[in-house]
Tab-separated table of C-alpha atoms and ligand atoms in Angstrom:
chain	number	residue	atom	x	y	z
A	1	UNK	CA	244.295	165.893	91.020
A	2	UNK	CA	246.028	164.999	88.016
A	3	UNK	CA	249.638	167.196	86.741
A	4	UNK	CA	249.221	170.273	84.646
A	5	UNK	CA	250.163	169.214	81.128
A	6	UNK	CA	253.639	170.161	80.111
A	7	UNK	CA	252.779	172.185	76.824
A	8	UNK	CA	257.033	172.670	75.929
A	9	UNK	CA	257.339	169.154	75.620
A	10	UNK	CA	254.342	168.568	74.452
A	11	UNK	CA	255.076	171.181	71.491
A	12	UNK	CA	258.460	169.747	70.973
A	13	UNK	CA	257.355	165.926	70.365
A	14	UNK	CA	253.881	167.810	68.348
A	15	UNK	CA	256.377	169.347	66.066
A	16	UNK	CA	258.738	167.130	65.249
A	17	UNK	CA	255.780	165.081	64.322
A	18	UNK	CA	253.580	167.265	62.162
A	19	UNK	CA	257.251	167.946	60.242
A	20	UNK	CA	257.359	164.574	59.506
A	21	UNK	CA	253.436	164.944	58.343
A	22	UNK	CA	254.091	167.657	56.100
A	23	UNK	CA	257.493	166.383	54.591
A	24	UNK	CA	255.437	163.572	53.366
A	25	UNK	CA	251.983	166.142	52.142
A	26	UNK	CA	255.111	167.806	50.592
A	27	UNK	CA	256.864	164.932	48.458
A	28	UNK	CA	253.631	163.489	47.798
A	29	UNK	CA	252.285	166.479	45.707
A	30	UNK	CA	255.299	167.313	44.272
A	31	UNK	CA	256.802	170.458	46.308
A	32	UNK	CA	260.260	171.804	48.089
A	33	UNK	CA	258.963	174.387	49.855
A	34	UNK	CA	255.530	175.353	51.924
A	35	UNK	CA	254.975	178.784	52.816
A	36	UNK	CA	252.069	179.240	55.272
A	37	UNK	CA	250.746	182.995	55.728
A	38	UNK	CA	248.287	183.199	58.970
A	39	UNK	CA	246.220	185.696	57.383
A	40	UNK	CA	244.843	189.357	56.974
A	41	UNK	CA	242.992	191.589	58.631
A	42	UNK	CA	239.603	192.747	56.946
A	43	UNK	CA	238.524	196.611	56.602
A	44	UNK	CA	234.801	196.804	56.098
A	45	UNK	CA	233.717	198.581	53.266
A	46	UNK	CA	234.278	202.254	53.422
A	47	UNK	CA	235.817	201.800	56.867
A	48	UNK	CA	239.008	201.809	58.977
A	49	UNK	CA	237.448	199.720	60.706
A	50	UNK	CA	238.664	195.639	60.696
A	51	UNK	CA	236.402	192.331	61.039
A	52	UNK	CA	238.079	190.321	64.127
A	53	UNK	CA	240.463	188.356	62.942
A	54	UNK	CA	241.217	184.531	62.220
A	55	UNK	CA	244.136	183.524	61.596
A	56	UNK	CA	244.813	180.540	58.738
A	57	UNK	CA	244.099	177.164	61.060
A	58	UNK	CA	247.133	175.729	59.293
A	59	UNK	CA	249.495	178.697	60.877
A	60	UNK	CA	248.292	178.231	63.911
A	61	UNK	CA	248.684	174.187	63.674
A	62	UNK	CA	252.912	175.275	63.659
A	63	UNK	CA	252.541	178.699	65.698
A	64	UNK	CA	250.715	179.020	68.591
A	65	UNK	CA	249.715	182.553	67.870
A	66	UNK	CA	246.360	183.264	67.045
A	67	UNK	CA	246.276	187.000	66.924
A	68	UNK	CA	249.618	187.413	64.792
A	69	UNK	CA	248.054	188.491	60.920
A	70	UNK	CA	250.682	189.131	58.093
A	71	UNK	CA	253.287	186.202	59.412
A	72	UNK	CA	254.294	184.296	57.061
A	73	UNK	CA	256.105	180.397	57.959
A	74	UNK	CA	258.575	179.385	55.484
A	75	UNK	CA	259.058	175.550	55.802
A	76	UNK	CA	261.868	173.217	53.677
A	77	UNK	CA	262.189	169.792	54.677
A	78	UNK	CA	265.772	169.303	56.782
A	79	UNK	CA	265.763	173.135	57.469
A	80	UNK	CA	264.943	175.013	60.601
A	81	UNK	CA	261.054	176.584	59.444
A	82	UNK	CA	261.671	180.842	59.372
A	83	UNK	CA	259.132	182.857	60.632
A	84	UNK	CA	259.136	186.145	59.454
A	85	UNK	CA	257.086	187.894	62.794
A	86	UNK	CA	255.079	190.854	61.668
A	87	UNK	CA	255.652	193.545	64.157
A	88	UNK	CA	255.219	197.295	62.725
A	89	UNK	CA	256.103	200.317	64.386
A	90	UNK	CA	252.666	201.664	65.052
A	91	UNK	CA	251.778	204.118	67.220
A	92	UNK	CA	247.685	203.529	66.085
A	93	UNK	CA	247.408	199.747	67.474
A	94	UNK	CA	249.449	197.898	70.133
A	95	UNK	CA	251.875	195.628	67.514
A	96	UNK	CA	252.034	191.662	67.897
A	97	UNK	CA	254.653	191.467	70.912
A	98	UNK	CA	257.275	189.285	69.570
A	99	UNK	CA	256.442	185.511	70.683
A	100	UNK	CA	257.839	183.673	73.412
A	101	UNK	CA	257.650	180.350	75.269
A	102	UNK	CA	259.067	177.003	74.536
A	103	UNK	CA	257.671	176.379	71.164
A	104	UNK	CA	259.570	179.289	69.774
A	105	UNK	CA	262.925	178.051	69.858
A	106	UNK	CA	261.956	175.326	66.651
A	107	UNK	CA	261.905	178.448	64.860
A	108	UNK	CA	264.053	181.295	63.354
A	109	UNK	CA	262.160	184.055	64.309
A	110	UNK	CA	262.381	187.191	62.173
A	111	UNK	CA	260.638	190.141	63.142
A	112	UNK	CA	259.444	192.425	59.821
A	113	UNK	CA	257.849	195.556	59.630
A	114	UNK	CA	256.174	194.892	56.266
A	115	UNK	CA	255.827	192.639	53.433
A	116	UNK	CA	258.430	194.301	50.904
A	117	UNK	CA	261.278	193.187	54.329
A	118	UNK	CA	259.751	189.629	54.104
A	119	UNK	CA	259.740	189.118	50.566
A	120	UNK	CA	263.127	190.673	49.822
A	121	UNK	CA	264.599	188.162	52.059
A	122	UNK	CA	263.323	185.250	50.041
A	123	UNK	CA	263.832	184.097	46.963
A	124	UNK	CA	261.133	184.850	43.983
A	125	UNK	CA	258.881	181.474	44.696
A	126	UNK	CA	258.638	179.471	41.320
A	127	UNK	CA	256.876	176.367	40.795
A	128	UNK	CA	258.220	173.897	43.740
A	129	UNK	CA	256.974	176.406	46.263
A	130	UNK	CA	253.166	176.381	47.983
A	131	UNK	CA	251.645	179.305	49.920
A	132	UNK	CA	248.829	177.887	51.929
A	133	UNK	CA	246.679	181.079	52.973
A	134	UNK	CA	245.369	184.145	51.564
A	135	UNK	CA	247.944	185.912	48.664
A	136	UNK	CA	249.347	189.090	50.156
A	137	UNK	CA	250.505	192.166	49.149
A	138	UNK	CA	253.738	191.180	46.402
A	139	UNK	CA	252.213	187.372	45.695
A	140	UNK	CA	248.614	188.304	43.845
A	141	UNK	CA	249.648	186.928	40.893
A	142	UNK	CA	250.861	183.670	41.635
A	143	UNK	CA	249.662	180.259	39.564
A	144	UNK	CA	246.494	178.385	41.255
A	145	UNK	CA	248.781	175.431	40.132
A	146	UNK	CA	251.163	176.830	44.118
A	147	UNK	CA	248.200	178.935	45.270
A	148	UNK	CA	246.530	176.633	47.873
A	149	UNK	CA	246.616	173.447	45.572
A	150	UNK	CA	244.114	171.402	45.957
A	151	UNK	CA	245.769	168.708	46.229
A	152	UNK	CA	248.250	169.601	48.902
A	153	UNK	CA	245.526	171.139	50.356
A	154	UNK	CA	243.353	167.707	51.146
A	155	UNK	CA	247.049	165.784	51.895
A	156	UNK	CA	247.731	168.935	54.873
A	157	UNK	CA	243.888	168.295	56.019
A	158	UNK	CA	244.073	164.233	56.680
A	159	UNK	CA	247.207	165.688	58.705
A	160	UNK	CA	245.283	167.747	60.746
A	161	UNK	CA	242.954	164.510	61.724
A	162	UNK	CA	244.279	162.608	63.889
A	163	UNK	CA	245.571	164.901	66.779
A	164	UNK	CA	249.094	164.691	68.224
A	165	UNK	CA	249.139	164.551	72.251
A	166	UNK	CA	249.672	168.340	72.804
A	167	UNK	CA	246.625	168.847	70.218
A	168	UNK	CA	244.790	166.571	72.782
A	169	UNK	CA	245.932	168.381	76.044
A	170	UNK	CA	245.095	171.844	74.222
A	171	UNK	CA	241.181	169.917	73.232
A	172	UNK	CA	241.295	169.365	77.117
A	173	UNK	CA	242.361	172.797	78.082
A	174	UNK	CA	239.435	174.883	75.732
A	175	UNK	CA	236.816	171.928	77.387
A	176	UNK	CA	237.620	172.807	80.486
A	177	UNK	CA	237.992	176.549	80.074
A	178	UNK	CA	234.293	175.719	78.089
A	179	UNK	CA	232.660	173.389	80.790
A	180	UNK	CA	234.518	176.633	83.678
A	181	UNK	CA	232.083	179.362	81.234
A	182	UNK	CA	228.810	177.344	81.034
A	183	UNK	CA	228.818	176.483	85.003
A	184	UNK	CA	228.660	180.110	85.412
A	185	UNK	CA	226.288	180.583	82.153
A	186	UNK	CA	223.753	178.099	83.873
A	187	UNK	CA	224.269	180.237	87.358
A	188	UNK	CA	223.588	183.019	85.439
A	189	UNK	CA	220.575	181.920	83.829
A	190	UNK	CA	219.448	180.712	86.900
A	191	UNK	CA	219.149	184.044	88.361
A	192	UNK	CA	216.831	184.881	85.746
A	193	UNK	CA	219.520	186.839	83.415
A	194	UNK	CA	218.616	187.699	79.684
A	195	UNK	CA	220.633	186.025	76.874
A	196	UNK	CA	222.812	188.665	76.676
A	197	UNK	CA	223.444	188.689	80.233
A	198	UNK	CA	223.988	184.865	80.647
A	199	UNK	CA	226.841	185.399	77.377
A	200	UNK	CA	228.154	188.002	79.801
A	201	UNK	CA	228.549	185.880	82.408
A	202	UNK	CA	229.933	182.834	79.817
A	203	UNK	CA	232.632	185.215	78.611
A	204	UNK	CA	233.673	186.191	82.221
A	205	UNK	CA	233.506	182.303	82.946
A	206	UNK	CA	236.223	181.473	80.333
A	207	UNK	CA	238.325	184.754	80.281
A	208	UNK	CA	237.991	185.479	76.903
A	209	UNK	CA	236.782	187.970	74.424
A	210	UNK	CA	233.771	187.144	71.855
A	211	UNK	CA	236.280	187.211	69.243
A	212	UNK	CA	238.354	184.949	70.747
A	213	UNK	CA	235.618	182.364	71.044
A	214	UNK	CA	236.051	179.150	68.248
A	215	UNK	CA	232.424	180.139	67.091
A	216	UNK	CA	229.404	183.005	68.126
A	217	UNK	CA	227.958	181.384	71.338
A	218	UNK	CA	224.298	180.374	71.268
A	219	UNK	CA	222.377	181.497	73.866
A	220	UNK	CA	218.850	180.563	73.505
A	221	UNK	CA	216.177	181.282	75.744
A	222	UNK	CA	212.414	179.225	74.944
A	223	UNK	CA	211.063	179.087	71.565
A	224	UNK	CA	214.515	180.690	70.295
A	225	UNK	CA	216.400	176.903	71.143
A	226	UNK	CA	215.014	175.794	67.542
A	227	UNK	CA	216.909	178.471	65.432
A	228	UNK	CA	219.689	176.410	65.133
A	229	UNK	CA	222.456	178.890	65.207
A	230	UNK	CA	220.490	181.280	67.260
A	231	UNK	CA	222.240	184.768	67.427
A	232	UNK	CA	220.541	187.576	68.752
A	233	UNK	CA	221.140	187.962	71.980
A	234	UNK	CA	217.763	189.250	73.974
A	235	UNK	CA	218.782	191.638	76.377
A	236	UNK	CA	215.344	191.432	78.046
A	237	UNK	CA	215.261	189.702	81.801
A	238	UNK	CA	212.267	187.145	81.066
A	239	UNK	CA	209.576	187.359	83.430
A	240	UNK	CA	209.135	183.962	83.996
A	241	UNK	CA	211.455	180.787	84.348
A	242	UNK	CA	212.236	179.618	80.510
A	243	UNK	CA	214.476	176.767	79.027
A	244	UNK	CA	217.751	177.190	77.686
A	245	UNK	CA	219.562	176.063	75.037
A	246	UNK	CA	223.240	176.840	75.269
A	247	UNK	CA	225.874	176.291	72.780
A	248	UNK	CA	229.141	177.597	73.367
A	249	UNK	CA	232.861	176.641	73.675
A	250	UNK	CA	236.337	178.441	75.031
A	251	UNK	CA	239.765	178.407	72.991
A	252	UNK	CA	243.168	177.305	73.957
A	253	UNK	CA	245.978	178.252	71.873
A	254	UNK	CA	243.913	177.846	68.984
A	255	UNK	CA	241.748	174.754	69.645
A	256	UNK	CA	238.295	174.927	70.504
A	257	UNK	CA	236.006	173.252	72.416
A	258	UNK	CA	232.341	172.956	70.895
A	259	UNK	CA	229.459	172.245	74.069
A	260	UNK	CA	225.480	172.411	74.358
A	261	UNK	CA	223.744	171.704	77.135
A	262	UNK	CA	220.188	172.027	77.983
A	263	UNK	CA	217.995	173.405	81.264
A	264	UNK	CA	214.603	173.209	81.160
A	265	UNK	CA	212.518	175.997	83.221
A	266	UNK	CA	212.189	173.287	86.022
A	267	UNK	CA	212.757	170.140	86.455
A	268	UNK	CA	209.345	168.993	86.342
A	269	UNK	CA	207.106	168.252	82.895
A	270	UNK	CA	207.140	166.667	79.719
A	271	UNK	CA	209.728	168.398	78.579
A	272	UNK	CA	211.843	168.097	81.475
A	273	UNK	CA	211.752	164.108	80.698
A	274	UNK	CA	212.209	164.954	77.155
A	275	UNK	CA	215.761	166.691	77.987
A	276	UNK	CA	216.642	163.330	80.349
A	277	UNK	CA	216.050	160.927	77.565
A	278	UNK	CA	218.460	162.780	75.301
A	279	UNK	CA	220.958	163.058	77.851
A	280	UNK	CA	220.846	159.217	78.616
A	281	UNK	CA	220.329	158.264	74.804
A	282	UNK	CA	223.465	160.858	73.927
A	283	UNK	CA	225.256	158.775	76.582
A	284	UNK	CA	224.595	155.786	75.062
A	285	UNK	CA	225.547	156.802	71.648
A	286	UNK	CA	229.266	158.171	73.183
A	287	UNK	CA	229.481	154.804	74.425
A	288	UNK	CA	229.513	153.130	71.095
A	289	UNK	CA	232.373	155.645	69.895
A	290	UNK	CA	235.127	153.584	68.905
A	291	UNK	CA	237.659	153.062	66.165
A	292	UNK	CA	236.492	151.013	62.818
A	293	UNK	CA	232.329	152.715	63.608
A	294	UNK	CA	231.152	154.395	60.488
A	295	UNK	CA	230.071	157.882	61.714
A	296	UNK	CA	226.993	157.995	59.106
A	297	UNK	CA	226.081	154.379	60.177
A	298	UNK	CA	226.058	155.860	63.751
A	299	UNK	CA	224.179	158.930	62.572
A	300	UNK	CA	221.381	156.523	61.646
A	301	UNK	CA	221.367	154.956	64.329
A	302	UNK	CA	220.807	157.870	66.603
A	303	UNK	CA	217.892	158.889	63.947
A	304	UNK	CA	216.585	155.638	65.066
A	305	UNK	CA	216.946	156.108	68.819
A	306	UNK	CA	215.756	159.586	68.516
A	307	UNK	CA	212.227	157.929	66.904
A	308	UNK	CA	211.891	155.548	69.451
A	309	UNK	CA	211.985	158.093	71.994
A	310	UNK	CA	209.755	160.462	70.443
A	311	UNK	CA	207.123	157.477	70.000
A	312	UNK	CA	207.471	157.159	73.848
A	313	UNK	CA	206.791	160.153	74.311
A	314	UNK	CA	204.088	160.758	72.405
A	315	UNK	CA	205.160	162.859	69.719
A	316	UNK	CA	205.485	160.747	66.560
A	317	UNK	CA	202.469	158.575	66.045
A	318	UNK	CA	203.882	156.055	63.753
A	319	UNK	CA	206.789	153.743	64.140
A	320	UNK	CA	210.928	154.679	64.484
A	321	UNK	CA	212.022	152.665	61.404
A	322	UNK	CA	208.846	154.682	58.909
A	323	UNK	CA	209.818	157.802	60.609
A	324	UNK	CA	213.457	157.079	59.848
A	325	UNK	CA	212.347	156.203	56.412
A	326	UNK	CA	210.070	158.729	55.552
A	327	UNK	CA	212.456	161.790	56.785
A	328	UNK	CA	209.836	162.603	59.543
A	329	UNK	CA	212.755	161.982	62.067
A	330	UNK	CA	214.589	164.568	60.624
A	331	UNK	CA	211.865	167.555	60.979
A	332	UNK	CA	212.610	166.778	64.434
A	333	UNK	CA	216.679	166.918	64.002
A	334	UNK	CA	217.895	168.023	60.594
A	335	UNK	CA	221.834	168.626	61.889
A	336	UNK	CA	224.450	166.193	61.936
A	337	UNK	CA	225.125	163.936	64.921
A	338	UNK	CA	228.625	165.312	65.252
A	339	UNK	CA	231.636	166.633	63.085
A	340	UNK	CA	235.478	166.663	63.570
A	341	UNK	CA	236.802	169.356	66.340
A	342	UNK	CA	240.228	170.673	66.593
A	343	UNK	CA	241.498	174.540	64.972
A	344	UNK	CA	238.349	174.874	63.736
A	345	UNK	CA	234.936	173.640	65.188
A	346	UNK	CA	233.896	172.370	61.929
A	347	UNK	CA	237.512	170.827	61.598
A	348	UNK	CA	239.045	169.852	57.963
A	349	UNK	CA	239.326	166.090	56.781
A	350	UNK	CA	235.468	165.097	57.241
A	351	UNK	CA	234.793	163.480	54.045
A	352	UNK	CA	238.231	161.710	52.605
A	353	UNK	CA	238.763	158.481	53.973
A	354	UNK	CA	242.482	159.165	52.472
A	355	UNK	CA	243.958	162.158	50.797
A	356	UNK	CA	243.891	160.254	47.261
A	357	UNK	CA	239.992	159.147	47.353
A	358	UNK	CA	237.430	160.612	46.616
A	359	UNK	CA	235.114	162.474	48.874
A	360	UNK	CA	231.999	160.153	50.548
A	361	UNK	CA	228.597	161.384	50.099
A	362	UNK	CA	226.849	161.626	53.695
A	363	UNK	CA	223.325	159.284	53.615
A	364	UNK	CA	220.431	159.997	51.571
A	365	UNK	CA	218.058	162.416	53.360
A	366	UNK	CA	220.739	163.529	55.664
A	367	UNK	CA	222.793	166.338	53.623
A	368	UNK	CA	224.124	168.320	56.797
A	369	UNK	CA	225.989	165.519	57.797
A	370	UNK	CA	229.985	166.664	58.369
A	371	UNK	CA	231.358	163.151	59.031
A	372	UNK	CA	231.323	160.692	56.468
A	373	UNK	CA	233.925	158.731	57.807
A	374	UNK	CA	234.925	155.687	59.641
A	375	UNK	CA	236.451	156.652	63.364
A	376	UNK	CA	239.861	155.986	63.768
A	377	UNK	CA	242.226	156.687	67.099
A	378	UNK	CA	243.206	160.403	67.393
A	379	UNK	CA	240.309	161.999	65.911
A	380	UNK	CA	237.887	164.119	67.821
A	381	UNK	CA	234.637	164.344	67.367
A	382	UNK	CA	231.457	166.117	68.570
A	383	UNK	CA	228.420	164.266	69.768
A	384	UNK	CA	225.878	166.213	69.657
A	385	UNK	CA	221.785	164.425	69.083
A	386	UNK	CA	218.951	167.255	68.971
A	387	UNK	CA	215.343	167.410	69.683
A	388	UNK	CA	214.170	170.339	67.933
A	389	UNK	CA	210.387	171.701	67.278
A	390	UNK	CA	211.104	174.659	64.188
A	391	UNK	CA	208.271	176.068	62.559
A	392	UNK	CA	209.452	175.805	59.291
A	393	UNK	CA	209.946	172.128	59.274
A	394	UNK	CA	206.752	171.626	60.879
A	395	UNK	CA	205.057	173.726	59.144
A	396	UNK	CA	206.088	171.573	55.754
A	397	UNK	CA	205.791	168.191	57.694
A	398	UNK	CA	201.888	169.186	58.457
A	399	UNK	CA	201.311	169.975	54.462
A	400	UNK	CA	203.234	166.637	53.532
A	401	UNK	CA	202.185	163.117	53.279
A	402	UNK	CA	203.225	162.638	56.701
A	403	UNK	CA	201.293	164.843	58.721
A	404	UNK	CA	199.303	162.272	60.200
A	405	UNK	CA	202.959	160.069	61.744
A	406	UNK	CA	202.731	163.512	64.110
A	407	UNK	CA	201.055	163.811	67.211
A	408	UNK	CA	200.295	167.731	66.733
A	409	UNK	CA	198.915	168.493	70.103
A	410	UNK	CA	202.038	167.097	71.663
A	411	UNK	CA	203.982	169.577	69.282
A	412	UNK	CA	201.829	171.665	70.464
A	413	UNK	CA	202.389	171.935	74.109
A	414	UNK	CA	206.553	171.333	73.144
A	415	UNK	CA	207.193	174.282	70.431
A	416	UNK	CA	207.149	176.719	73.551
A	417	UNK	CA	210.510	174.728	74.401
A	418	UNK	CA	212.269	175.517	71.233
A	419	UNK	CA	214.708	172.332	71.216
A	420	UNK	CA	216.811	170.046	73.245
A	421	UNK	CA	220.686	169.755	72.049
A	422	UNK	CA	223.461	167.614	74.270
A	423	UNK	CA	226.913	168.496	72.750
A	424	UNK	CA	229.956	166.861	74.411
A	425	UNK	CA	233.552	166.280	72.615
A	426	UNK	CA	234.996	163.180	72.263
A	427	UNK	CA	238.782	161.468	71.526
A	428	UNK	CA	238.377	158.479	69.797
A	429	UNK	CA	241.285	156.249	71.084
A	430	UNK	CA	241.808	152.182	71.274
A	431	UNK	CA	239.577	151.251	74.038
A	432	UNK	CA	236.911	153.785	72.743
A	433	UNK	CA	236.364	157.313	73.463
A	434	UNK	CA	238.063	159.843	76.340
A	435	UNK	CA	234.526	162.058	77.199
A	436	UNK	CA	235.960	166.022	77.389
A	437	UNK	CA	233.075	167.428	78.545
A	438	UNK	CA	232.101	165.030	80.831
A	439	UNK	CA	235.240	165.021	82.296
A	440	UNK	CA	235.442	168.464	82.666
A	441	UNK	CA	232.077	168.810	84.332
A	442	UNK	CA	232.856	166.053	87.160
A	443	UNK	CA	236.415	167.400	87.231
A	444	UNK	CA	234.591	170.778	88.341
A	445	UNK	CA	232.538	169.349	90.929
A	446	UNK	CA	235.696	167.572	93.146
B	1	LIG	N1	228.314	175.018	67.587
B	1	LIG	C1	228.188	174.540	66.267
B	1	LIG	C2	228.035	173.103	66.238
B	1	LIG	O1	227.685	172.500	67.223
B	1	LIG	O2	228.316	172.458	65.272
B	2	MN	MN1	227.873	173.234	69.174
B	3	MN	MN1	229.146	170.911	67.131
């Protein structure tokens, strides 16, 4: 059994590192100061009602306080960072209580009752001054030239990239808070529970609210696996065993982890063998993670094995390299083979091999791809290869020029499935790639 991370050191060597990171974003786009607000909360039209709320990832990447709106982080290179803590007196709501734990004593905490406090203790921010994060009440007006420049915007993103070691024991944390919730999703599911009852039973798994999840969970019974971001939640019991197609993750302190497994309805048939292939061929693709691998090249690649293994199996009649080349490959998975992960599941930084250049276009034919990039040490990535059968990509493939490259009685007996997707999350590091999930999964079996 391995130690429990310590997060207060881990905090203390994170930020004395990402200070250093954005004292150089800082001089390199011309500015003193950085002022960071984490972010309002929404009313819905006509409403006093809010939206949930998420907080500005780059707030969080400092504070490690992800239900704190209307803070605002005042940094200056060689000063101690000021946090003015929003903390009304309101009788209504339950206000932020004032933060504590290690990490809290890199900062001078301030607690405010409302912008006018906050802004009347700083001066009026001029032209060597960035806010990063929504304009509040006071700031409307301020010059897009300070206003989340672009420019400082893509130098703070390639910070955010390569993770520190307490971004990497937080990435650890939400997988195994993740891998905790889909052990007792698959129980759940197992009994025969509806989707709504197996997200019941993922949310009790992890602990945590739907709000506080890093995306909406996926819970997809059958046919409903090929909506890709399937959200509706049946609350019927089915009748009969069914796949599932589960895509969900936990947060810790921010950081989310991003999994999809698969269960067929038993663990006999042709599409039972289907979901074993992708596990072994998503296996095989993790092991080629490494730094200096183009991602796209490796996206390709996995088009490639994908083909083969629907040519095995009787599903594509023609073979991998013309379904590669004719985009038949890609009725079957039209997402990306994986993205960056980290305070956001669809983490910044995926297309600018450097903050200066410009960004890389992902292959032709393969728009949703979210990784353009070469892997280097530090990043983390999903893996996630798909096997889907959607009707509306079907549906096109058997009116294009391609129909015949299709074995449609195979689709036939497979559509009932929905799709196949293996998600695990990977850190990139010298030697290759640390597996998350996996990890997490055999940790939970000891
Ligand atoms: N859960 C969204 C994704 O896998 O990218
Ligand atoms: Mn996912
Ligand atoms: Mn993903």
């Amino acid at each position: 059994m391995t130690a429990a991370p310590d997060f207060d050191t881990l905090y203390t060597a994170h930020f004395g590192e990402i200070t250093a990171r954005t004292e150089s974003a800082l001089a390199a786009c011309g500015f003193e100061t950085l002022w960071i607000h984490s972010g309002l909360e929404r009313l819905a039209f006509l409403d006093d009602q809010t939206y949930p709320f998420r907080s500005n990832p780059h707030f969080i990447w400092w504070v490690p306080h992800t239900e704190a709106p209307r803070c605002l982080l005042v940094f200056t290179p060689g000063q101690r960072p000021v946090l003015f803590f929003h903390c009304p007196r309101d009788f209504w709501h339950l206000p932020p209580a004032l933060p504590e734990g290690g990490w809290t004593k890199h900062f001078d905490i301030r607690p405010v009752g409302d912008w006018a406090e906050t802004l009347a203790a700083l001066p009026t921010p001029d032209a060597r001054t960035a806010l990063i994060g929504e304009p509040f009440p006071g700031l409307e007006a301020l010059s897009p030239a300070v206003l989340n420049p672009p420019a400082l915007l893509r130098w703070l993103h390639e910070q955010r990239v390569r993770k520190t070691p307490y971004e990497l024991a937080c990435q650890r944390e939400a997988s195994r808070l993740g891998v905790t919730a889909h052990r007792a999703a698959r129980a759940a599911h197992g009994a025969g529970e509806s989707e709504y009852g197996i997200h019941q039973a993922f949310l009790a798994g992890c602990g945590q609210r739907e709000m506080e999840l890093p995306y909406r969970a996926i819970v997809a019974r059958g046919p409903h696996g090929a909506t890709l971001h399937y959200q509706a939640l049946d609350q019927h019991r089915p009748s009969a065993p069914t796949s599932l197609l589960i895509d969900a993750g936990a947060a810790f302190r921010g950081y989310g982890s991003d999994i999809t497994r698969t269960w067929p309805a038993s663990q006999d048939g042709e599409f039972a063998d289907l979901v074993d292939a992708l596990d072994r061929l998503q296996q095989a693709l993790c092991a080629r993670v490494r730094p200096g691998v183009s991602w796209p090249d490796l996206h390709l690649q996995a088009h490639l094995d994908i083909a083969t293994l629907l040519r095995h199996a009787g599903v594509l009649r023609v073979s991998p390299e013309t379904a590669v080349d004719t985009g038949l490959s890609s009725v079957f998975l039209p997402h990306g083979l994986g993205h960056l992960l980290g305070l956001q599941v669809h983490d910044v930084g995926g297309f600018h091999p450097t903050p200066h250049a410009p960004a890389l276009p992902p292959p032709a034919g393969h728009p949703a791809l979210r990784l353009t990039r070469t892997l280097e040490a530090g990043m983390v990535v999903t893996m996630e290869p798909g096997i889907y059968f959607i009707d509306v990509l079907l549906d096109q493939a058997r009116q294009g020029p391609q129909a015949s490259g299709i074995d449609w009685e195979a689709v036939a007996r497979l559509r009932i499935h929905g799709g196949i997707r293996i998600e695990d999350n990977l850190v990139v590091n010298a030697g290759g790639c640390e597996n998350l999930t996996r990890e997490a999964f055999a940790a939970a079996l000891i």
